PDB file of C-alpha atoms and ligand atoms in Angstrom:
ATOM      1  CA  UNK Z  22      91.400 127.162 106.207  1.00  0.00           C
ATOM      2  CA  UNK Z  23      92.376 130.450 104.879  1.00  0.00           C
ATOM      3  CA  UNK Z  24      95.265 130.279 102.692  1.00  0.00           C
ATOM      4  CA  UNK Z  25      96.568 132.920  99.686  1.00  0.00           C
ATOM      5  CA  UNK Z  26      97.719 130.171  97.113  1.00  0.00           C
ATOM      6  CA  UNK Z  27      95.846 127.157  97.825  1.00  0.00           C
ATOM      7  CA  UNK Z  28      92.303 126.702  98.656  1.00  0.00           C
ATOM      8  CA  UNK Z  29      91.218 123.866 100.772  1.00  0.00           C
ATOM      9  CA  UNK Z  30      87.981 121.991 101.476  1.00  0.00           C
ATOM     10  CA  UNK Z  31      88.431 119.805 104.410  1.00  0.00           C
ATOM     11  CA  UNK Z  32      84.744 117.780 103.795  1.00  0.00           C
ATOM     12  CA  UNK Z  33      84.573 118.048  99.803  1.00  0.00           C
ATOM     13  CA  UNK Z  34      82.854 114.579 100.185  1.00  0.00           C
ATOM     14  CA  UNK Z  35      82.033 112.607 103.112  1.00  0.00           C
ATOM     15  CA  UNK Z  36      85.691 111.690 104.428  1.00  0.00           C
ATOM     16  CA  UNK Z  37      87.361 113.476 101.827  1.00  0.00           C
ATOM     17  CA  UNK Z  38      89.296 116.755 101.471  1.00  0.00           C
ATOM     18  CA  UNK Z  39      90.461 118.611  98.678  1.00  0.00           C
ATOM     19  CA  UNK Z  40      93.382 120.954  98.014  1.00  0.00           C
ATOM     20  CA  UNK Z  41      93.565 123.024  95.177  1.00  0.00           C
ATOM     21  CA  UNK Z  42      96.854 124.949  93.800  1.00  0.00           C
ATOM     22  CA  UNK Z  43      95.498 128.304  92.965  1.00  0.00           C
ATOM     23  CA  UNK Z  44      98.127 130.584  91.290  1.00  0.00           C
ATOM     24  CA  UNK Z  45      96.360 130.351  87.899  1.00  0.00           C
ATOM     25  CA  UNK Z  46      98.069 133.094  86.268  1.00  0.00           C
ATOM     26  CA  UNK Z  47     101.296 131.804  86.847  1.00  0.00           C
ATOM     27  CA  UNK Z  48     100.217 127.685  85.889  1.00  0.00           C
ATOM     28  CA  UNK Z  49     100.289 126.912  89.928  1.00  0.00           C
ATOM     29  CA  UNK Z  50     104.293 127.877  90.023  1.00  0.00           C
ATOM     30  CA  UNK Z  51     104.978 126.444  93.609  1.00  0.00           C
ATOM     31  CA  UNK Z  52     106.196 129.641  95.174  1.00  0.00           C
ATOM     32  CA  UNK Z  53     107.840 129.054  98.962  1.00  0.00           C
ATOM     33  CA  UNK Z  54     104.761 130.196 100.179  1.00  0.00           C
ATOM     34  CA  UNK Z  55     102.917 128.013  97.996  1.00  0.00           C
ATOM     35  CA  UNK Z  56     104.473 124.876  99.636  1.00  0.00           C
ATOM     36  CA  UNK Z  57     104.527 126.296 103.541  1.00  0.00           C
ATOM     37  CA  UNK Z  58     100.644 126.579 103.068  1.00  0.00           C
ATOM     38  CA  UNK Z  59     100.371 123.012 101.420  1.00  0.00           C
ATOM     39  CA  UNK Z  60     102.770 121.632 104.179  1.00  0.00           C
ATOM     40  CA  UNK Z  61     100.835 123.322 106.745  1.00  0.00           C
ATOM     41  CA  UNK Z  62      97.282 122.182 104.962  1.00  0.00           C
ATOM     42  CA  UNK Z  63      98.309 118.583 104.942  1.00  0.00           C
ATOM     43  CA  UNK Z  64      99.408 118.528 108.470  1.00  0.00           C
ATOM     44  CA  UNK Z  65      96.120 119.793 109.474  1.00  0.00           C
ATOM     45  CA  UNK Z  66      94.158 117.589 107.762  1.00  0.00           C
ATOM     46  CA  UNK Z  67      96.451 114.757 108.576  1.00  0.00           C
ATOM     47  CA  UNK Z  68      95.166 115.636 112.185  1.00  0.00           C
ATOM     48  CA  UNK Z  69      91.279 115.684 111.354  1.00  0.00           C
ATOM     49  CA  UNK Z  70      89.545 112.173 112.162  1.00  0.00           C
ATOM     50  CA  UNK Z  71      87.143 112.714 109.732  1.00  0.00           C
ATOM     51  CA  UNK Z  72      89.383 113.159 106.959  1.00  0.00           C
ATOM     52  CA  UNK Z  73      90.483 109.445 105.381  1.00  0.00           C
ATOM     53  CA  UNK Z  74      91.816 110.594 102.151  1.00  0.00           C
ATOM     54  CA  UNK Z  75      93.056 114.004 100.616  1.00  0.00           C
ATOM     55  CA  UNK Z  76      92.952 114.906  96.933  1.00  0.00           C
ATOM     56  CA  UNK Z  77      95.331 117.779  95.264  1.00  0.00           C
ATOM     57  CA  UNK Z  78      94.618 119.186  92.437  1.00  0.00           C
ATOM     58  CA  UNK Z  79      95.362 122.316  90.223  1.00  0.00           C
ATOM     59  CA  UNK Z  80      92.731 123.386  87.608  1.00  0.00           C
ATOM     60  CA  UNK Z  81      92.270 121.806  83.652  1.00  0.00           C
ATOM     61  CA  UNK Z  82      95.287 124.008  82.203  1.00  0.00           C
ATOM     62  CA  UNK Z  83      97.846 123.083  85.110  1.00  0.00           C
ATOM     63  CA  UNK Z  84      98.756 120.857  87.715  1.00  0.00           C
ATOM     64  CA  UNK Z  85     101.738 122.859  88.947  1.00  0.00           C
ATOM     65  CA  UNK Z  86     104.457 124.056  86.338  1.00  0.00           C
ATOM     66  CA  UNK Z  87     107.472 123.683  88.246  1.00  0.00           C
ATOM     67  CA  UNK Z  88     108.909 125.580  91.153  1.00  0.00           C
ATOM     68  CA  UNK Z  89     109.142 128.934  90.651  1.00  0.00           C
ATOM     69  CA  UNK Z  90     111.735 129.772  88.605  1.00  0.00           C
ATOM     70  CA  UNK Z  91     111.534 133.953  89.047  1.00  0.00           C
ATOM     71  CA  UNK Z  92     111.912 132.955  92.597  1.00  0.00           C
ATOM     72  CA  UNK Z  93     114.879 131.293  92.100  1.00  0.00           C
ATOM     73  CA  UNK Z  94     116.708 132.736  89.206  1.00  0.00           C
ATOM     74  CA  UNK Z  95     119.195 135.231  91.132  1.00  0.00           C
ATOM     75  CA  UNK Z  96     119.230 132.416  94.469  1.00  0.00           C
ATOM     76  CA  UNK Z  97     123.147 130.815  94.941  1.00  0.00           C
ATOM     77  CA  UNK Z  98     123.452 127.479  96.581  1.00  0.00           C
ATOM     78  CA  UNK Z  99     124.152 128.857  99.924  1.00  0.00           C
ATOM     79  CA  UNK Z 100     120.947 130.719  99.551  1.00  0.00           C
ATOM     80  CA  UNK Z 101     119.163 127.442  98.474  1.00  0.00           C
ATOM     81  CA  UNK Z 102     120.773 125.683 101.541  1.00  0.00           C
ATOM     82  CA  UNK Z 103     119.618 128.148 104.145  1.00  0.00           C
ATOM     83  CA  UNK Z 104     115.959 128.404 102.551  1.00  0.00           C
ATOM     84  CA  UNK Z 105     115.921 124.319 102.796  1.00  0.00           C
ATOM     85  CA  UNK Z 106     112.542 124.203 100.428  1.00  0.00           C
ATOM     86  CA  UNK Z 107     113.234 120.818 100.294  1.00  0.00           C
ATOM     87  CA  UNK Z 108     112.362 120.342 104.194  1.00  0.00           C
ATOM     88  CA  UNK Z 109     109.034 121.607 102.903  1.00  0.00           C
ATOM     89  CA  UNK Z 110     108.818 118.420 100.864  1.00  0.00           C
ATOM     90  CA  UNK Z 111     109.884 116.064 103.125  1.00  0.00           C
ATOM     91  CA  UNK Z 112     106.958 116.905 105.389  1.00  0.00           C
ATOM     92  CA  UNK Z 113     104.609 116.348 102.624  1.00  0.00           C
ATOM     93  CA  UNK Z 114     105.977 112.700 102.194  1.00  0.00           C
ATOM     94  CA  UNK Z 115     105.161 112.082 105.763  1.00  0.00           C
ATOM     95  CA  UNK Z 116     101.884 112.652 105.398  1.00  0.00           C
ATOM     96  CA  UNK Z 117      99.591 109.798 106.995  1.00  0.00           C
ATOM     97  CA  UNK Z 118      96.517 110.230 104.979  1.00  0.00           C
ATOM     98  CA  UNK Z 119      96.572 108.659 101.498  1.00  0.00           C
ATOM     99  CA  UNK Z 120      97.170 111.922  98.654  1.00  0.00           C
ATOM    100  CA  UNK Z 121      95.744 111.420  95.431  1.00  0.00           C
ATOM    101  CA  UNK Z 122      96.801 113.872  92.697  1.00  0.00           C
ATOM    102  CA  UNK Z 123      94.370 114.650  90.191  1.00  0.00           C
ATOM    103  CA  UNK Z 124      96.329 115.933  87.217  1.00  0.00           C
ATOM    104  CA  UNK Z 125      95.264 118.041  84.357  1.00  0.00           C
ATOM    105  CA  UNK Z 126      97.386 119.970  81.980  1.00  0.00           C
ATOM    106  CA  UNK Z 127     100.960 120.667  83.107  1.00  0.00           C
ATOM    107  CA  UNK Z 128     102.768 118.687  85.532  1.00  0.00           C
ATOM    108  CA  UNK Z 129     105.895 119.651  85.141  1.00  0.00           C
ATOM    109  CA  UNK Z 130     109.567 120.001  87.438  1.00  0.00           C
ATOM    110  CA  UNK Z 131     108.230 120.435  90.707  1.00  0.00           C
ATOM    111  CA  UNK Z 132     104.530 119.753  89.466  1.00  0.00           C
ATOM    112  CA  UNK Z 133     105.861 116.707  88.455  1.00  0.00           C
ATOM    113  CA  UNK Z 134     107.480 115.494  91.474  1.00  0.00           C
ATOM    114  CA  UNK Z 135     104.766 116.694  93.736  1.00  0.00           C
ATOM    115  CA  UNK Z 136     102.258 114.363  91.958  1.00  0.00           C
ATOM    116  CA  UNK Z 137     104.950 111.704  92.194  1.00  0.00           C
ATOM    117  CA  UNK Z 138     105.267 112.615  96.271  1.00  0.00           C
ATOM    118  CA  UNK Z 139     101.211 111.875  96.117  1.00  0.00           C
ATOM    119  CA  UNK Z 140     100.570 108.070  96.525  1.00  0.00           C
ATOM    120  CA  UNK Z 141      98.528 107.752  92.929  1.00  0.00           C
ATOM    121  CA  UNK Z 142      97.989 110.151  90.058  1.00  0.00           C
ATOM    122  CA  UNK Z 143      94.686 110.038  88.279  1.00  0.00           C
ATOM    123  CA  UNK Z 144      95.288 111.937  84.856  1.00  0.00           C
ATOM    124  CA  UNK Z 145      93.036 113.951  82.484  1.00  0.00           C
ATOM    125  CA  UNK Z 146      93.849 113.340  78.754  1.00  0.00           C
ATOM    126  CA  UNK Z 147      95.591 116.810  78.906  1.00  0.00           C
ATOM    127  CA  UNK Z 148      97.907 115.964  81.505  1.00  0.00           C
ATOM    128  CA  UNK Z 149     101.412 116.208  80.352  1.00  0.00           C
ATOM    129  CA  UNK Z 150     104.180 115.246  82.457  1.00  0.00           C
ATOM    130  CA  UNK Z 151     107.720 116.255  82.309  1.00  0.00           C
ATOM    131  CA  UNK Z 152     111.198 117.099  84.010  1.00  0.00           C
ATOM    132  CA  UNK Z 153     112.499 120.200  82.198  1.00  0.00           C
ATOM    133  CA  UNK Z 154     114.727 121.246  84.587  1.00  0.00           C
ATOM    134  CA  UNK Z 155     117.702 120.689  82.084  1.00  0.00           C
ATOM    135  CA  UNK Z 156     116.573 123.291  79.862  1.00  0.00           C
ATOM    136  CA  UNK Z 157     116.682 125.923  82.328  1.00  0.00           C
ATOM    137  CA  UNK Z 158     120.471 124.423  83.688  1.00  0.00           C
ATOM    138  CA  UNK Z 159     119.645 122.547  86.639  1.00  0.00           C
ATOM    139  CA  UNK Z 160     117.888 119.464  87.400  1.00  0.00           C
ATOM    140  CA  UNK Z 161     115.352 117.631  89.457  1.00  0.00           C
ATOM    141  CA  UNK Z 162     115.772 118.691  93.076  1.00  0.00           C
ATOM    142  CA  UNK Z 163     112.420 117.490  94.976  1.00  0.00           C
ATOM    143  CA  UNK Z 164     113.086 113.721  94.093  1.00  0.00           C
ATOM    144  CA  UNK Z 165     112.372 113.759  90.624  1.00  0.00           C
ATOM    145  CA  UNK Z 166     115.668 111.648  89.356  1.00  0.00           C
ATOM    146  CA  UNK Z 167     114.931 108.934  92.150  1.00  0.00           C
ATOM    147  CA  UNK Z 168     110.543 108.672  91.958  1.00  0.00           C
ATOM    148  CA  UNK Z 169     110.884 109.051  88.415  1.00  0.00           C
ATOM    149  CA  UNK Z 170     113.087 106.187  87.714  1.00  0.00           C
ATOM    150  CA  UNK Z 171     111.401 103.693  90.496  1.00  0.00           C
ATOM    151  CA  UNK Z 172     108.029 104.796  88.713  1.00  0.00           C
ATOM    152  CA  UNK Z 173     109.088 104.591  84.620  1.00  0.00           C
ATOM    153  CA  UNK Z 174     111.909 103.014  85.097  1.00  0.00           C
ATOM    154  CA  UNK Z 175     115.798 103.747  83.850  1.00  0.00           C
ATOM    155  CA  UNK Z 176     115.939 104.341  80.691  1.00  0.00           C
ATOM    156  CA  UNK Z 177     112.592 106.234  80.306  1.00  0.00           C
ATOM    157  CA  UNK Z 178     113.293 108.596  83.624  1.00  0.00           C
ATOM    158  CA  UNK Z 179     116.953 108.947  81.769  1.00  0.00           C
ATOM    159  CA  UNK Z 180     115.093 109.991  78.458  1.00  0.00           C
ATOM    160  CA  UNK Z 181     112.838 112.419  80.565  1.00  0.00           C
ATOM    161  CA  UNK Z 182     115.529 113.776  82.759  1.00  0.00           C
ATOM    162  CA  UNK Z 183     118.413 114.136  80.217  1.00  0.00           C
ATOM    163  CA  UNK Z 184     115.797 115.775  77.171  1.00  0.00           C
ATOM    164  CA  UNK Z 185     113.299 117.871  79.736  1.00  0.00           C
ATOM    165  CA  UNK Z 186     110.706 116.407  76.958  1.00  0.00           C
ATOM    166  CA  UNK Z 187     106.987 116.116  78.332  1.00  0.00           C
ATOM    167  CA  UNK Z 188     104.734 113.013  77.698  1.00  0.00           C
ATOM    168  CA  UNK Z 189     101.255 112.834  77.510  1.00  0.00           C
ATOM    169  CA  UNK Z 190      98.584 110.896  79.652  1.00  0.00           C
ATOM    170  CA  UNK Z 191      98.594 107.999  78.063  1.00  0.00           C
ATOM    171  CA  UNK Z 192     102.421 107.311  77.452  1.00  0.00           C
ATOM    172  CA  UNK Z 193     102.379 108.453  81.394  1.00  0.00           C
ATOM    173  CA  UNK Z 194     100.086 105.327  81.897  1.00  0.00           C
ATOM    174  CA  UNK Z 195     101.895 102.906  79.771  1.00  0.00           C
ATOM    175  CA  UNK Z 196     105.239 103.885  81.803  1.00  0.00           C
ATOM    176  CA  UNK Z 197     103.152 103.183  84.788  1.00  0.00           C
ATOM    177  CA  UNK Z 198     103.223 106.719  86.075  1.00  0.00           C
ATOM    178  CA  UNK Z 199      99.704 107.268  86.771  1.00  0.00           C
ATOM    179  CA  UNK Z 200      96.769 105.329  87.730  1.00  0.00           C
ATOM    180  CA  UNK Z 201      94.359 106.094  84.740  1.00  0.00           C
ATOM    181  CA  UNK Z 202      93.317 108.819  82.234  1.00  0.00           C
ATOM    182  CA  UNK Z 203      90.071 109.747  81.868  1.00  0.00           C
ATOM    183  CA  UNK Z 204      88.395 112.704  79.963  1.00  0.00           C
ATOM    184  CA  UNK Z 205      89.097 115.806  80.980  1.00  0.00           C
ATOM    185  CA  UNK Z 206      85.747 117.059  82.652  1.00  0.00           C
ATOM    186  CA  UNK Z 207      85.785 113.789  84.664  1.00  0.00           C
ATOM    187  CA  UNK Z 208      89.603 113.888  86.148  1.00  0.00           C
ATOM    188  CA  UNK Z 209      88.356 115.174  89.638  1.00  0.00           C
ATOM    189  CA  UNK Z 210      85.131 113.273  89.817  1.00  0.00           C
ATOM    190  CA  UNK Z 211      87.664 109.998  88.969  1.00  0.00           C
ATOM    191  CA  UNK Z 212      89.605 111.252  91.649  1.00  0.00           C
ATOM    192  CA  UNK Z 213      86.850 111.532  94.452  1.00  0.00           C
ATOM    193  CA  UNK Z 214      85.670 107.871  93.098  1.00  0.00           C
ATOM    194  CA  UNK Z 215      88.840 106.442  94.006  1.00  0.00           C
ATOM    195  CA  UNK Z 216      88.982 108.450  97.682  1.00  0.00           C
ATOM    196  CA  UNK Z 217      85.556 107.208  98.284  1.00  0.00           C
ATOM    197  CA  UNK Z 218      86.650 103.488  97.513  1.00  0.00           C
ATOM    198  CA  UNK Z 219      89.609 104.323 100.226  1.00  0.00           C
ATOM    199  CA  UNK Z 220      87.578 106.162 102.698  1.00  0.00           C
ATOM    200  CA  UNK Z 221      85.323 102.744 103.030  1.00  0.00           C
ATOM    201  CA  UNK Z 222      88.441 100.815 104.614  1.00  0.00           C
ATOM    202  CA  UNK Z 223      90.086 101.157 108.276  1.00  0.00           C
ATOM    203  CA  UNK Z 224      92.057 104.252 108.486  1.00  0.00           C
ATOM    204  CA  UNK Z 225      94.523 102.405 110.560  1.00  0.00           C
ATOM    205  CA  UNK Z 226      95.049  99.501 108.121  1.00  0.00           C
ATOM    206  CA  UNK Z 227      94.995 102.242 105.483  1.00  0.00           C
ATOM    207  CA  UNK Z 228      97.889 104.416 107.282  1.00  0.00           C
ATOM    208  CA  UNK Z 229     100.083 101.303 107.875  1.00  0.00           C
ATOM    209  CA  UNK Z 230      99.631  99.976 104.377  1.00  0.00           C
ATOM    210  CA  UNK Z 231     100.368 103.298 103.087  1.00  0.00           C
ATOM    211  CA  UNK Z 232     103.655 103.340 105.000  1.00  0.00           C
ATOM    212  CA  UNK Z 233     104.488  99.714 103.971  1.00  0.00           C
ATOM    213  CA  UNK Z 234     104.053 100.278  99.983  1.00  0.00           C
ATOM    214  CA  UNK Z 235     105.965 103.426 101.026  1.00  0.00           C
ATOM    215  CA  UNK Z 236     108.661 101.114 102.242  1.00  0.00           C
ATOM    216  CA  UNK Z 237     109.201  99.111  99.146  1.00  0.00           C
ATOM    217  CA  UNK Z 238     109.471 102.027  97.025  1.00  0.00           C
ATOM    218  CA  UNK Z 239     112.106 103.463  99.518  1.00  0.00           C
ATOM    219  CA  UNK Z 240     114.004 100.634 100.874  1.00  0.00           C
ATOM    220  CA  UNK Z 241     115.388  97.015  99.599  1.00  0.00           C
ATOM    221  CA  UNK Z 242     113.049  93.793 100.235  1.00  0.00           C
ATOM    222  CA  UNK Z 243     114.154  92.694 103.418  1.00  0.00           C
ATOM    223  CA  UNK Z 244     113.900  95.685 104.989  1.00  0.00           C
ATOM    224  CA  UNK Z 245     110.613  96.415 103.001  1.00  0.00           C
ATOM    225  CA  UNK Z 246     108.897  92.817 103.918  1.00  0.00           C
ATOM    226  CA  UNK Z 247     110.399  93.262 108.139  1.00  0.00           C
ATOM    227  CA  UNK Z 248     108.468  96.515 108.067  1.00  0.00           C
ATOM    228  CA  UNK Z 249     105.249  95.099 106.280  1.00  0.00           C
ATOM    229  CA  UNK Z 250     104.808  92.249 108.777  1.00  0.00           C
ATOM    230  CA  UNK Z 251     105.369  94.598 112.038  1.00  0.00           C
ATOM    231  CA  UNK Z 252     102.759  96.860 110.322  1.00  0.00           C
ATOM    232  CA  UNK Z 253     100.769  94.073 109.511  1.00  0.00           C
ATOM    233  CA  UNK Z 254     100.603  92.637 113.093  1.00  0.00           C
ATOM    234  CA  UNK Z 255      99.716  96.267 114.080  1.00  0.00           C
ATOM    235  CA  UNK Z 256      96.788  95.976 112.303  1.00  0.00           C
ATOM    236  CA  UNK Z 257      95.592  93.341 114.679  1.00  0.00           C
ATOM    237  CA  UNK Z 258      95.794  95.972 117.720  1.00  0.00           C
ATOM    238  CA  UNK Z 259      92.864  98.105 116.372  1.00  0.00           C
ATOM    239  CA  UNK Z 260      89.140  97.672 116.909  1.00  0.00           C
ATOM    240  CA  UNK Z 261      88.700  98.044 112.981  1.00  0.00           C
ATOM    241  CA  UNK Z 262      90.383  94.647 112.177  1.00  0.00           C
ATOM    242  CA  UNK Z 263      88.088  92.913 115.060  1.00  0.00           C
ATOM    243  CA  UNK Z 264      85.228  94.901 113.052  1.00  0.00           C
ATOM    244  CA  UNK Z 265      86.294  94.018 109.662  1.00  0.00           C
ATOM    245  CA  UNK Z 266      86.449  90.396 110.715  1.00  0.00           C
ATOM    246  CA  UNK Z 267      83.428  89.969 112.368  1.00  0.00           C
ATOM    247  CA  UNK Z 268      81.083  91.934 109.198  1.00  0.00           C
ATOM    248  CA  UNK Z 269      83.138  89.236 106.967  1.00  0.00           C
ATOM    249  CA  UNK Z 270      82.148  86.499 108.974  1.00  0.00           C
ATOM    250  CA  UNK Z 271      78.524  87.433 109.743  1.00  0.00           C
ATOM    251  CA  UNK Z 272      77.943  88.646 106.223  1.00  0.00           C
ATOM    252  CA  UNK Z 273      77.702  92.300 106.681  1.00  0.00           C
ATOM    253  CA  UNK Z 274      78.956  95.663 105.366  1.00  0.00           C
ATOM    254  CA  UNK Z 275      81.880  96.932 108.246  1.00  0.00           C
ATOM    255  CA  UNK Z 276      81.467  99.974 109.878  1.00  0.00           C
ATOM    256  CA  UNK Z 277      84.915 101.426 110.708  1.00  0.00           C
ATOM    257  CA  UNK Z 278      85.537 104.069 113.302  1.00  0.00           C
ATOM    258  CA  UNK Z 279      89.100 104.560 112.854  1.00  0.00           C
ATOM    259  CA  UNK Z 280      90.506 103.107 116.148  1.00  0.00           C
TER     260      UNK Z 280
HETATM  261  N1  CAA I   7     107.883 129.308  87.306  1.00  0.00           N
HETATM  262  C1  CAA I   7     107.457 130.510  87.401  1.00  0.00           C
HETATM  263  N2  CAA I   7     106.614 131.217  86.514  1.00  0.00           N
HETATM  264  C2  CAA I   7     105.983 130.350  85.882  1.00  0.00           C
HETATM  265  C3  CAA I   7     106.530 128.702  85.828  1.00  0.00           C
HETATM  266  C4  CAA I   7     107.311 128.631  86.582  1.00  0.00           C
HETATM  267  N3  CAA I   7     108.019 127.250  87.034  1.00  0.00           N
HETATM  268  N4  CAA I   7     105.949 128.166  84.451  1.00  0.00           N
HETATM  269  C5  CAA I   7     104.760 129.106  83.930  1.00  0.00           C
HETATM  270  N5  CAA I   7     105.282 130.388  84.750  1.00  0.00           N
HETATM  271  C6  CAA I   7     104.540 131.770  84.517  1.00  0.00           C
HETATM  272  C7  CAA I   7     104.990 132.194  83.069  1.00  0.00           C
HETATM  273  O1  CAA I   7     105.997 133.122  83.467  1.00  0.00           O
HETATM  274  C8  CAA I   7     104.194 133.300  82.193  1.00  0.00           C
HETATM  275  O2  CAA I   7     103.763 134.095  83.118  1.00  0.00           O
HETATM  276  P1  CAA I   7     103.957 135.905  82.440  1.00  0.00           P
HETATM  277  O3  CAA I   7     102.549 135.779  81.958  1.00  0.00           O
HETATM  278  O4  CAA I   7     103.949 136.635  83.831  1.00  0.00           O
HETATM  279  O5  CAA I   7     104.780 136.205  81.492  1.00  0.00           O
HETATM  280  C9  CAA I   7     102.668 132.278  82.723  1.00  0.00           C
HETATM  281  O6  CAA I   7     102.921 131.686  83.963  1.00  0.00           O
HETATM  282  C10 CAA I   7     102.332 132.016  81.691  1.00  0.00           C
HETATM  283  O7  CAA I   7     103.855 130.887  80.940  1.00  0.00           O
HETATM  284  P2  CAA I   7     103.668 130.329  79.635  1.00  0.00           P
HETATM  285  O8  CAA I   7     103.363 132.259  78.965  1.00  0.00           O
HETATM  286  O9  CAA I   7     105.227 130.341  79.368  1.00  0.00           O
HETATM  287  O10 CAA I   7     102.646 129.824  79.016  1.00  0.00           O
HETATM  288  P3  CAA I   7     102.509 128.849  78.100  1.00  0.00           P
HETATM  289  O11 CAA I   7     101.534 128.263  77.502  1.00  0.00           O
HETATM  290  O12 CAA I   7     103.563 129.303  76.737  1.00  0.00           O
HETATM  291  O13 CAA I   7     104.010 127.361  78.305  1.00  0.00           O
HETATM  292  C11 CAA I   7     104.877 126.062  79.653  1.00  0.00           C
HETATM  293  C12 CAA I   7     103.461 126.712  79.228  1.00  0.00           C
HETATM  294  C13 CAA I   7     105.187 125.157  78.731  1.00  0.00           C
HETATM  295  C14 CAA I   7     104.778 125.169  80.755  1.00  0.00           C
HETATM  296  C15 CAA I   7     106.044 126.827  80.094  1.00  0.00           C
HETATM  297  O14 CAA I   7     105.383 127.966  81.209  1.00  0.00           O
HETATM  298  C16 CAA I   7     107.355 126.211  80.836  1.00  0.00           C
HETATM  299  O15 CAA I   7     108.049 125.763  80.345  1.00  0.00           O
HETATM  300  N6  CAA I   7     107.457 126.581  82.592  1.00  0.00           N
HETATM  301  C17 CAA I   7     108.447 126.376  83.171  1.00  0.00           C
HETATM  302  C18 CAA I   7     108.648 124.910  83.011  1.00  0.00           C
HETATM  303  C19 CAA I   7     109.957 124.242  83.962  1.00  0.00           C
HETATM  304  O16 CAA I   7     110.721 124.359  83.447  1.00  0.00           O
HETATM  305  N7  CAA I   7     109.743 124.237  85.060  1.00  0.00           N
HETATM  306  C20 CAA I   7     110.569 123.221  85.981  1.00  0.00           C
HETATM  307  C21 CAA I   7     110.917 124.533  87.102  1.00  0.00           C
HETATM  308  S1  CAA I   7     112.396 124.366  87.916  1.00  0.00           S
HETATM  309  C22 CAA I   7     112.151 122.970  89.034  1.00  0.00           C
HETATM  310  O17 CAA I   7     110.840 122.565  89.273  1.00  0.00           O
HETATM  311  C23 CAA I   7     113.048 122.634  90.325  1.00  0.00           C
HETATM  312  C24 CAA I   7     112.676 121.537  91.031  1.00  0.00           C
HETATM  313  O18 CAA I   7     113.269 120.241  90.531  1.00  0.00           O
HETATM  314  C25 CAA I   7     112.043 121.679  92.257  1.00  0.00           C
END
């Protein structure tokens, strides 16, 4: 896959795809084209049976320093309405395969929101998370007030969103924003390790389980439990369920085929 602002390796490791945000001079600021490319790449990877888990990363200095301020600077609300950039984000959220954000350096504004749109976050010790939009007279627009609040609780989200302060990786971990913090040289390896663990499971069950956890995140408990139950029953329509349970009973490793 050829893109200008992202690098995509569909077979970075067995069953694992890597998408690297690649505007290093601009600290991976998320311009419209980059986001469209990301949407397209994720949709393509979602269609490939070989891919079971996707990692999105930046570079050591920056995951992404936010939406591209220079591109937005002169825009008015009607321009934004017409461009409707967040529709791209909705599509990214709908990716069926699990996505791990491997974050080093800045994950700010839209960068933090992109990491939170992923399913899990592995952070390097140097990662810095923040929603600094308030400092440029706006507020988060790609889910920051919603996802951050659900992840770290009201008072922490309120402080970050209202002051624009950055938090370090350890603080983010303590707040429940990231899964783990590892030395800078290991953050991508750690994400791959996690992706490999997930790739061993039934892709069908993984897809339905991801949907269900997201449902818990996005809805009330009753609706979420009902949704989860239906998806649980649906796993029993797969050969992978039969294989997984037979393997357990026969005391051998399962060989999941994704059907
Ligand atoms: N948009 C456009 N360009 C950006 C950018 C952004 N979000 N972040 C950094 N850059 C550019 C800088 O303009 C600079 O370019 P030039 O060399 O051409 O001047 C280059 O990247 C390097 O940045 P700095 O010189 O500023 O690097 P630094 O190390 O001194 O500071 C930083 C790093 C603290 C991250 C600082 O760049 C910064 O504050 N960036 C903006 C962060 C921000 O406000 N993000 C929110 C954006 S709005 C948003 O995301 C809305 C939404 O919800 C979708």
